Coordinates of C-alpha atoms and ligand atoms in Angstrom, one line a residue:
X3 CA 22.2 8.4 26.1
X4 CA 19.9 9.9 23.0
X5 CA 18.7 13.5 24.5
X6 CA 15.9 13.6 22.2
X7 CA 13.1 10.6 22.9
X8 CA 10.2 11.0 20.4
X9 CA 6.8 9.7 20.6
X10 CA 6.4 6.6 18.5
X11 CA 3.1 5.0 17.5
X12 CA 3.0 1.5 15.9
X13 CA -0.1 1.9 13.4
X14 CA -1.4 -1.6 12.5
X15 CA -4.2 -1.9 10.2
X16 CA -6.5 -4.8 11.0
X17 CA -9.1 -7.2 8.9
X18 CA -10.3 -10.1 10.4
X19 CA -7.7 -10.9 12.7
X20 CA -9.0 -12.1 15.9
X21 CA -6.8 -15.3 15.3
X22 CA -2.9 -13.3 15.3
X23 CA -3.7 -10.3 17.5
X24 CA -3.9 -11.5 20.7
X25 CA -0.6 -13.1 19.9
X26 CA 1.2 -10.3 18.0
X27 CA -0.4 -7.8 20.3
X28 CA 1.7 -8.1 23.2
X29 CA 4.9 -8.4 20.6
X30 CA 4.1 -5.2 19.6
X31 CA 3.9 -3.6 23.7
X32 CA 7.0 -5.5 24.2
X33 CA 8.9 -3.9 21.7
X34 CA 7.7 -0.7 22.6
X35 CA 8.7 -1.3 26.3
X36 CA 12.1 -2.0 25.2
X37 CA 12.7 0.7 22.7
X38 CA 11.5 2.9 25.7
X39 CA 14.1 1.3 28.4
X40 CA 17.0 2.2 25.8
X41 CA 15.8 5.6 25.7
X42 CA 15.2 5.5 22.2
X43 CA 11.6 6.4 22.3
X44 CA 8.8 8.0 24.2
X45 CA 7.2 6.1 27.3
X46 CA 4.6 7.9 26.1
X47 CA 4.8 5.6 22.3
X48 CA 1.3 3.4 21.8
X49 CA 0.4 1.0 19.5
X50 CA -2.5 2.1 17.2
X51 CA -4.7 -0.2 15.5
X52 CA -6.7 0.3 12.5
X53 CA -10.2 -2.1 12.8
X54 CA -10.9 -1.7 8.8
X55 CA -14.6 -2.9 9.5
X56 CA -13.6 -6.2 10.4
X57 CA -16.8 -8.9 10.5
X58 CA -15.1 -11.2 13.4
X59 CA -14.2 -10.0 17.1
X60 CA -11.4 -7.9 16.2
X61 CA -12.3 -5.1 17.5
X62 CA -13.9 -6.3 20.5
X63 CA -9.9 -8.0 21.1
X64 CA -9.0 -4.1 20.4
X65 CA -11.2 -2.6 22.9
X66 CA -10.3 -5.0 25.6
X67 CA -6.6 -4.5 25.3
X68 CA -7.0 -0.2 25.1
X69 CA -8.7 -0.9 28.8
X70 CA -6.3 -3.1 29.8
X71 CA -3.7 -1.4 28.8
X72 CA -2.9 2.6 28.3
X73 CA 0.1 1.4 25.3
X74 CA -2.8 0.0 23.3
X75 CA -5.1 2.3 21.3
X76 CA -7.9 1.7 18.6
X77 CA -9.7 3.3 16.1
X78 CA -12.8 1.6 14.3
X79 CA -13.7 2.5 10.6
X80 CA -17.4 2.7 9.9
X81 CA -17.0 -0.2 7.0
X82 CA -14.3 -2.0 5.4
X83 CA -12.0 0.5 3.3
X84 CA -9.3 -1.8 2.5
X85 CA -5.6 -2.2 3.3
X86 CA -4.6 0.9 2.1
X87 CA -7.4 3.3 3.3
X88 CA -7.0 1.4 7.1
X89 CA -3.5 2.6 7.2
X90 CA -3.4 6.3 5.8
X91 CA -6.8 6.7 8.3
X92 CA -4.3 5.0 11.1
X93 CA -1.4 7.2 9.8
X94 CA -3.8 10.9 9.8
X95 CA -5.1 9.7 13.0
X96 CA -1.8 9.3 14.7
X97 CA -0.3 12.4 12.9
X98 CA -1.1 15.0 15.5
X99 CA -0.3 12.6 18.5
X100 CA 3.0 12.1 17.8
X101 CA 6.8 12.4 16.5
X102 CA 7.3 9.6 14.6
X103 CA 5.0 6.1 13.0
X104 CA 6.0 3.0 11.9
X105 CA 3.5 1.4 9.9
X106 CA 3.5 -2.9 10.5
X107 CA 0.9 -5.5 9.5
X108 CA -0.5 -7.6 12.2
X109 CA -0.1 -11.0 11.3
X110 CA 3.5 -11.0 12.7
X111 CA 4.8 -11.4 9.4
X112 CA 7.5 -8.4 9.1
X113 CA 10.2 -8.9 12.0
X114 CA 9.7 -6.3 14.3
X115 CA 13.1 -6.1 15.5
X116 CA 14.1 -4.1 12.2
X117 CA 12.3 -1.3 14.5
X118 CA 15.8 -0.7 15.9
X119 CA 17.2 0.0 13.2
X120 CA 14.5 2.2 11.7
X121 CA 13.9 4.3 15.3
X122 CA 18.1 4.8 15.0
X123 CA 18.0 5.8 11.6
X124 CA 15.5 8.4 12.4
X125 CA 18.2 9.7 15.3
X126 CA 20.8 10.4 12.7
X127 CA 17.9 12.2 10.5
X128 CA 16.2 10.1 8.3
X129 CA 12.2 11.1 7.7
X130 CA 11.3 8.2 5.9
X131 CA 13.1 4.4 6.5
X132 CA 11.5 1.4 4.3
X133 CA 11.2 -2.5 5.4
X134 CA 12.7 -4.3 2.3
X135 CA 13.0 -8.0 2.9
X136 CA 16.5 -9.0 2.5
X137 CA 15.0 -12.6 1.3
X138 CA 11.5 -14.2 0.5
X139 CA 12.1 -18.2 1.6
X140 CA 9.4 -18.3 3.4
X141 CA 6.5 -17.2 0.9
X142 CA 5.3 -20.0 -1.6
X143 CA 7.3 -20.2 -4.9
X144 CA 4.0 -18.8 -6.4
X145 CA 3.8 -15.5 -4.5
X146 CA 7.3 -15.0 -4.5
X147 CA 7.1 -15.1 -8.3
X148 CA 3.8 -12.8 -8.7
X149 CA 5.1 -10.4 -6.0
X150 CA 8.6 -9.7 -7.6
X151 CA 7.1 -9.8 -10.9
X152 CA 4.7 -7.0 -9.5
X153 CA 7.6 -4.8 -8.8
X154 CA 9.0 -5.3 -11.9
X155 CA 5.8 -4.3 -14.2
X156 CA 5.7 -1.4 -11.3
X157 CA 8.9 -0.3 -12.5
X158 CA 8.8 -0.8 -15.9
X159 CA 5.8 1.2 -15.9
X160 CA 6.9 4.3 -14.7
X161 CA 5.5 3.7 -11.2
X162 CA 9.0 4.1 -8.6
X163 CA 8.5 1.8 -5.9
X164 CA 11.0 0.6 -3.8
X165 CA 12.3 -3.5 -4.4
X166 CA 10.7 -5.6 -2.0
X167 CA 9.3 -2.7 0.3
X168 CA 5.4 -3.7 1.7
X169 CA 4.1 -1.0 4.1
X170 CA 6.6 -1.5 6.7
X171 CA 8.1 1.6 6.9
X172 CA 8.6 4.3 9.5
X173 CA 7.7 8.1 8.8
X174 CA 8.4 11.3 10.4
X175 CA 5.3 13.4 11.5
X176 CA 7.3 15.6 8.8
X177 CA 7.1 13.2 6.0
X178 CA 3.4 12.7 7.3
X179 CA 2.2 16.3 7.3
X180 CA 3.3 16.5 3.8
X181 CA 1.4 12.8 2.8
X182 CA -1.7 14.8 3.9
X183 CA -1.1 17.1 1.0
X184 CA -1.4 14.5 -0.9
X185 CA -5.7 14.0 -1.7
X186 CA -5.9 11.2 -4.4
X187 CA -8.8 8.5 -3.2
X188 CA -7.0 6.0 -5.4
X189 CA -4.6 5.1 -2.6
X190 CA -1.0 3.5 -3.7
X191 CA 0.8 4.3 -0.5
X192 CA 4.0 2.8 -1.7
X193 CA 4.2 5.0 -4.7
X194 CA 3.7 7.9 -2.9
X195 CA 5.7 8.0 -0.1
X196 CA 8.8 8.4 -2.6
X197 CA 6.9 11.1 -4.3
X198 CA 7.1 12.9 -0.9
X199 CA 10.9 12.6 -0.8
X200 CA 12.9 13.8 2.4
X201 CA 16.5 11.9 3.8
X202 CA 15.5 8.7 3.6
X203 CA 17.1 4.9 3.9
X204 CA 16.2 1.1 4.6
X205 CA 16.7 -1.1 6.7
X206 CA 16.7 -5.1 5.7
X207 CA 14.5 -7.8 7.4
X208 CA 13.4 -11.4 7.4
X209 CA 10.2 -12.0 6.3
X210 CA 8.4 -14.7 8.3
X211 CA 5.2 -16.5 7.5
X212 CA 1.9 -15.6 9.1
X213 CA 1.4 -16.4 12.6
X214 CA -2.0 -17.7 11.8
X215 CA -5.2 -16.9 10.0
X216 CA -5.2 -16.5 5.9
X217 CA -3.8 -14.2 3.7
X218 CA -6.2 -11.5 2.9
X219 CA -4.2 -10.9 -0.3
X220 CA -5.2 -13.3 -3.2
X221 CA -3.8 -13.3 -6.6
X222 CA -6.9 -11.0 -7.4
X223 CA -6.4 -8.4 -5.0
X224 CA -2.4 -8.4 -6.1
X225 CA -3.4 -7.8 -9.2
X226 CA -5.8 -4.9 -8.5
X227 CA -3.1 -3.3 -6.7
X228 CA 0.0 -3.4 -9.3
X229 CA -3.1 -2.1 -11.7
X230 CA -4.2 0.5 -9.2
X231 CA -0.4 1.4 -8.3
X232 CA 0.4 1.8 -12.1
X233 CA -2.3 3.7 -13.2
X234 CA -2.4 6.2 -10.4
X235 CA 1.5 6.5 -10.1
X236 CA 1.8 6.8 -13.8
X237 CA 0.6 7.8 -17.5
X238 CA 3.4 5.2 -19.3
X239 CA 0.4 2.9 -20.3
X240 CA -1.2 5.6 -22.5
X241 CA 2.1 6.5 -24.0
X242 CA 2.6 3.2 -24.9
X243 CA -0.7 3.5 -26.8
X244 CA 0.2 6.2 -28.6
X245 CA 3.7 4.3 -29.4
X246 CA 1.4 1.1 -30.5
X247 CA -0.9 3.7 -32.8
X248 CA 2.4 4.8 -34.1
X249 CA 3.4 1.6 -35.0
X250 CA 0.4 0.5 -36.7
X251 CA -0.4 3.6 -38.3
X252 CA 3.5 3.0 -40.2
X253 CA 2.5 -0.3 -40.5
X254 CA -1.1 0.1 -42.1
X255 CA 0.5 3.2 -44.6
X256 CA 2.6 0.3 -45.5
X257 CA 0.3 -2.0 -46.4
X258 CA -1.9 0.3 -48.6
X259 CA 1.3 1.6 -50.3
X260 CA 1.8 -2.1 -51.1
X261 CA -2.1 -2.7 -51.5
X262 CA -1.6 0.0 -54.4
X263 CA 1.1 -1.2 -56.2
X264 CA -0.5 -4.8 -56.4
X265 CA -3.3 -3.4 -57.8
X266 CA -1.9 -1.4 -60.2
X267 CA 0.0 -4.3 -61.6
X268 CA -3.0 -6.4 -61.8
X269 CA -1.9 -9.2 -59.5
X270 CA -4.5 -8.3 -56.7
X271 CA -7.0 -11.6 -55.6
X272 CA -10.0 -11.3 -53.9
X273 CA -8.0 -11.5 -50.3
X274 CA -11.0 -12.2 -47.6
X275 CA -9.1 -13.5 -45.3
X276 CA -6.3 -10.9 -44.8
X277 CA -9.3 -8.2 -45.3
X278 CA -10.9 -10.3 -42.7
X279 CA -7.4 -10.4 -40.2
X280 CA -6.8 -6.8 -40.5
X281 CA -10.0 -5.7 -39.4
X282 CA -10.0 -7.6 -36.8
X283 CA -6.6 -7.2 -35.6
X284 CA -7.3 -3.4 -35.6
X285 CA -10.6 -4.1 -33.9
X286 CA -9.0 -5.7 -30.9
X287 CA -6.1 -2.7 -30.8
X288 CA -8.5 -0.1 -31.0
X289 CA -10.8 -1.7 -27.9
X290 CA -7.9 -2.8 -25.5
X291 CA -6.7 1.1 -26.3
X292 CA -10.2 2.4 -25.4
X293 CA -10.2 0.1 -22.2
X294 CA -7.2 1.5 -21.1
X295 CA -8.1 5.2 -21.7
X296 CA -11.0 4.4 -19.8
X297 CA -9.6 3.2 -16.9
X298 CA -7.9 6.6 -16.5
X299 CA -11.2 8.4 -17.1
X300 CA -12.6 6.5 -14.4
X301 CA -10.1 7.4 -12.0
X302 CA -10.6 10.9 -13.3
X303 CA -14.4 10.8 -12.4
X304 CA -13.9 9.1 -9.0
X305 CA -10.8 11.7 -8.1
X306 CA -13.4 14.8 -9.2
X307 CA -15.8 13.2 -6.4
X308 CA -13.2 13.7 -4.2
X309 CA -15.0 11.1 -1.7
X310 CA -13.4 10.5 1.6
X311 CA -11.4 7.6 2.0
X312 CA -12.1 6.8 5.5
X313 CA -14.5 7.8 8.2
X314 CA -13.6 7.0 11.5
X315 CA -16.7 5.7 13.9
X316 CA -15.4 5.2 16.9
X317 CA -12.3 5.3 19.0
X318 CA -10.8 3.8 22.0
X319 CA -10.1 6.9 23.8
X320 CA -13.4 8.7 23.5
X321 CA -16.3 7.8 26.2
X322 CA -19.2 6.0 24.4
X323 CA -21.9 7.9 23.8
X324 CA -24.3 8.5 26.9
X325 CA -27.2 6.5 26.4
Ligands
UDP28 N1 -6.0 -5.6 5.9 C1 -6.9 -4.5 6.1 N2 -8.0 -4.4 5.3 C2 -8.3 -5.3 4.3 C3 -7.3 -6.4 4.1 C4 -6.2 -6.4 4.9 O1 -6.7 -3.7 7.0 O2 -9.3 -5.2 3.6 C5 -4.8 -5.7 6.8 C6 -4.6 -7.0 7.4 O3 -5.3 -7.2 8.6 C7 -3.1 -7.1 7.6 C8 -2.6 -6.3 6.4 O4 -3.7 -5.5 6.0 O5 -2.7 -6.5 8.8 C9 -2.0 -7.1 5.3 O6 -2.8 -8.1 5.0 P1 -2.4 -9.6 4.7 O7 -1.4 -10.0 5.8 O8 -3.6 -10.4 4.6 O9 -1.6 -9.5 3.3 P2 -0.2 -10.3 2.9 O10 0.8 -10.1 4.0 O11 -0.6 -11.7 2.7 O12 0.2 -9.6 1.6
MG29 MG1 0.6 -10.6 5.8

């Protein structure tokens, strides 16, 4: 029916999941199967997993299902990298095999029907098609909050990320080729796959809870993203600075013009304790400015080392090493 069947991998980053995958693994083969009996996709498509340096049998569960099963493929990171880092080195790693990726997590949260719909809108030419959840019921009142507060401050900030879009997303080998241009070590995946531009669309989907296992995404970690995904998206925070000098600055001038005038008509009092509140008001500014300024600068240093951001140690398709 469709005369062009591209080769699809499924890339699924993995920490600590020895609880879900044996459940969402064969999800993800069956899907595959019947994407390939509809002639959408490659017989050829796998399903790639990402073991970011898990510390439970995870990738023990990975290695036993490559054997078992051709579809299933694995690569192991030599320690844990993180969400982000576990993806692009799925994503690189995938790159060269194949036409097109979709990019899931594997706790069976994102409905993997929406596939469908992404692999179709690839057919009529899209490079890039995002997840967006079309509701969030099932996540608790607290997350739901944080979360779409997150994209909020994201926006707000200058950092374009797409409403309600995770990393469920499907992306050309086009689209990927150029993401490799792309060398920052302080990863915000999201952020940059706009940046990379090309036809793109989304497709809506019902976000379930997890299968089982915990979140690996406290409150903390949230935070450290929306901070990591503003800052290395976006300079808005230290023109805001400057805007908040400005303000002050007018505001201080001000105040000494008005400090002058008192004087000069002999009403002034011996004022400690507005002395006392200026000093410290403009101590607090000046330290919460130089915090910020040096949060870029430390980016700065840790883009100049220009570290790697993955290595891979071992894959499922390469023989052991003789002993
Ligand atoms: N993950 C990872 N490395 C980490 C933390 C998480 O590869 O250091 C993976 C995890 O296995 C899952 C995905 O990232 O497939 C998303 O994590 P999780 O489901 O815990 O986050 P949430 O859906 O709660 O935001
Ligand atoms: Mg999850």
């Amino acid at each position: 029916m469709v005369e062009k069947q591209p080769v699809l991998y499924i890339v699924i980053p993995c920490y600590n999941e020895q609880e879900v995958l044996p459940i969402t693994s064969g999800m993800f083969r069956d899907k595959l199967r019947q994407l390939a009996g509809e002639g959408k996709i490659s017989p050829d498509s796998r399903v790639l997993f990402v073991n970011d340096g898990s510390k439970d049998n995870t990738w023990a569960i990975i290695q036993k299902l490559a054997e078992e099963d051709p579809c299933f493929e694995g690569i192991c990171l030599s320690r844990n990298r993180g969400h982000q880092n576990a993806l692009l080195a799925g994503l690189m790693e995938a790159r060269t095999r194949c036409d097109i990726t979709i990019s899931i997590d594997c706790d069976g949260q994102d409905d993997i029907n929406a596939m469908d719909a992404m692999v179709d809108a690839w057919h009529e030419g899209c490079e890039v098609v995002y997840g967006v959840r079309a509701k969030r019921d099932t996540d608790t009142w607290f997350k739901r909050t944080t979360a779409e507060g997150f994209y909020h401050i994201m926006n707000a900030m200058g950092a374009k990320v797409v409403f309600n879009h995770a990393d469920y997303r499907l992306l050309s080998r086009r689209a990927l080729d150029e993401l490799a241009h792309y060398k920052e070590v302080n990863l915000f995946l999201r952020g940059m796959v706009p940046l990379v531009g090309f036809k793109s669309t989304s497709v809506l989907y019902d976000r379930a809870s997890r299968i089982a296992g915990e979140s690996h995404y406290p409150l903390r970690k949230m935070l450290a993203l929306a901070f990591d995904g503003i800052t290395s998206l976006s300079v808005q925070p230290i023109r805001l600075i400057t805007g908040l000098g400005l303000l002050v600055s007018i505001v201080s001038f001000i105040g000494v013009v008005w400090a002058v005038v008192e004087a000069l008509l002999g009403a002034t009092v011996a004022g400690w304790a507005s002395t006392t509140a200026i000093v410290c008001f403009m101590g607090g500014i000046q330290l919460l400015c130089l915090g910020v300024i040096g949060e870029y600068i430390g980016k700065i240093y840790m883009e100049t080392k220009a570290r790697p951001r993955f290595c891979v140690a071992e894959r499922t398709w390469e023989k052991e090493r003789e002993e």
